[in-house]
XYZ file of C-alpha atoms in Angstrom:
121
model
C -111.497 63.002 2.149
C -113.469 64.486 -0.737
C -114.512 62.010 -3.430
C -115.394 62.876 -6.981
C -118.899 61.885 -8.007
C -118.987 59.844 -11.185
C -121.545 57.994 -13.219
C -121.252 55.753 -16.238
C -122.393 57.420 -19.427
C -122.492 54.241 -21.475
C -120.506 52.976 -24.406
C -119.222 54.998 -27.333
C -118.993 53.896 -30.943
C -117.478 55.920 -33.781
C -119.116 55.343 -37.163
C -117.660 56.763 -40.375
C -120.202 58.780 -42.333
C -120.215 57.299 -45.860
C -118.121 59.340 -48.312
C -120.902 58.966 -50.895
C -122.875 61.457 -48.811
C -120.410 64.201 -49.755
C -118.532 64.574 -46.478
C -115.205 62.789 -46.613
C -113.527 62.186 -43.262
C -116.508 62.773 -40.974
C -117.583 60.487 -38.163
C -120.646 60.122 -35.968
C -119.686 59.567 -32.339
C -122.542 57.563 -30.868
C -122.892 57.120 -27.112
C -125.379 54.517 -26.004
C -126.504 53.102 -22.693
C -129.143 50.547 -21.792
C -132.016 52.007 -19.756
C -133.682 49.113 -17.900
C -137.016 50.796 -17.106
C -137.518 51.673 -20.804
C -136.033 48.374 -22.025
C -134.250 50.378 -24.727
C -130.911 52.010 -25.367
C -130.460 55.769 -25.011
C -128.510 57.118 -28.007
C -126.878 60.511 -28.422
C -124.623 61.683 -31.256
C -121.851 64.084 -32.063
C -119.968 64.612 -35.297
C -116.241 65.053 -35.707
C -113.543 65.247 -38.335
C -109.779 64.902 -38.160
C -109.476 68.555 -39.286
C -110.431 69.791 -35.814
C -109.677 68.725 -32.260
C -113.269 69.001 -31.041
C -116.636 67.505 -31.907
C -120.069 69.015 -32.538
C -123.062 67.779 -30.543
C -126.229 67.005 -32.408
C -128.888 68.264 -30.045
C -132.159 68.400 -31.850
C -135.453 67.055 -30.662
C -135.028 64.280 -33.229
C -131.751 62.806 -31.998
C -130.407 64.415 -28.799
C -131.682 61.557 -26.677
C -133.245 58.964 -28.867
C -134.305 55.613 -27.469
C -133.662 52.671 -29.755
C -134.411 48.974 -29.552
C -131.707 46.379 -29.543
C -129.945 43.637 -27.680
C -126.334 43.318 -26.580
C -125.761 41.247 -29.693
C -127.195 43.683 -32.248
C -127.074 47.196 -30.761
C -123.858 48.142 -32.550
C -125.146 47.049 -35.965
C -128.435 48.894 -35.234
C -126.456 52.075 -34.532
C -124.398 51.628 -37.711
C -127.628 51.300 -39.699
C -129.110 54.427 -38.048
C -126.002 56.450 -38.950
C -126.026 55.165 -42.534
C -129.722 55.983 -43.002
C -129.280 59.413 -41.396
C -126.356 60.151 -43.738
C -128.235 58.995 -46.850
C -131.266 61.110 -45.904
C -129.100 64.239 -45.496
C -129.695 64.454 -41.750
C -126.042 65.271 -40.959
C -125.644 67.949 -43.680
C -126.846 70.995 -41.704
C -124.823 69.936 -38.640
C -121.641 69.501 -40.651
C -122.244 72.884 -42.291
C -122.739 74.528 -38.864
C -119.593 72.780 -37.566
C -117.557 74.076 -40.526
C -119.063 77.575 -40.135
C -118.236 77.632 -36.424
C -114.589 76.834 -37.145
C -114.389 79.416 -39.924
C -115.750 82.042 -37.503
C -113.198 81.044 -34.863
C -110.410 81.285 -37.430
C -111.512 84.784 -38.472
C -111.878 85.849 -34.838
C -108.376 84.635 -34.083
C -107.013 86.671 -37.015
C -108.821 89.781 -35.764
C -107.409 89.309 -32.261
C -103.879 88.822 -33.630
C -104.220 92.039 -35.638
C -105.199 93.833 -32.434
C -102.157 92.356 -30.701
C -104.318 90.233 -28.419
C -103.837 86.837 -30.002
C -102.978 83.737 -28.042
C -99.568 82.335 -28.777
């Protein structure tokens, strides 16, 4: 019998990006997992909004796999603080703009394909 190979990717926390930063309805999806040999948590992020059914991975050298300090008791509040500081500093702005641009391009591409009679119904 063939068995699927699986591995735990950690825990996921969704943190609302503060509206004061100019992006209403956006969330940072934060996946974190404790790495024993580093004695830190590995953190990766994506952004999402209720407007779309997908999310957009933030994969820069700065955040793709960041290692952060924390304990079981405070890791979630540490992540919340990281998201808040990143939002205030404007860190998410270019990623949200790219996410919006990507969806606008897909919308235009879908219209072009429909005009050619090749749209998906």
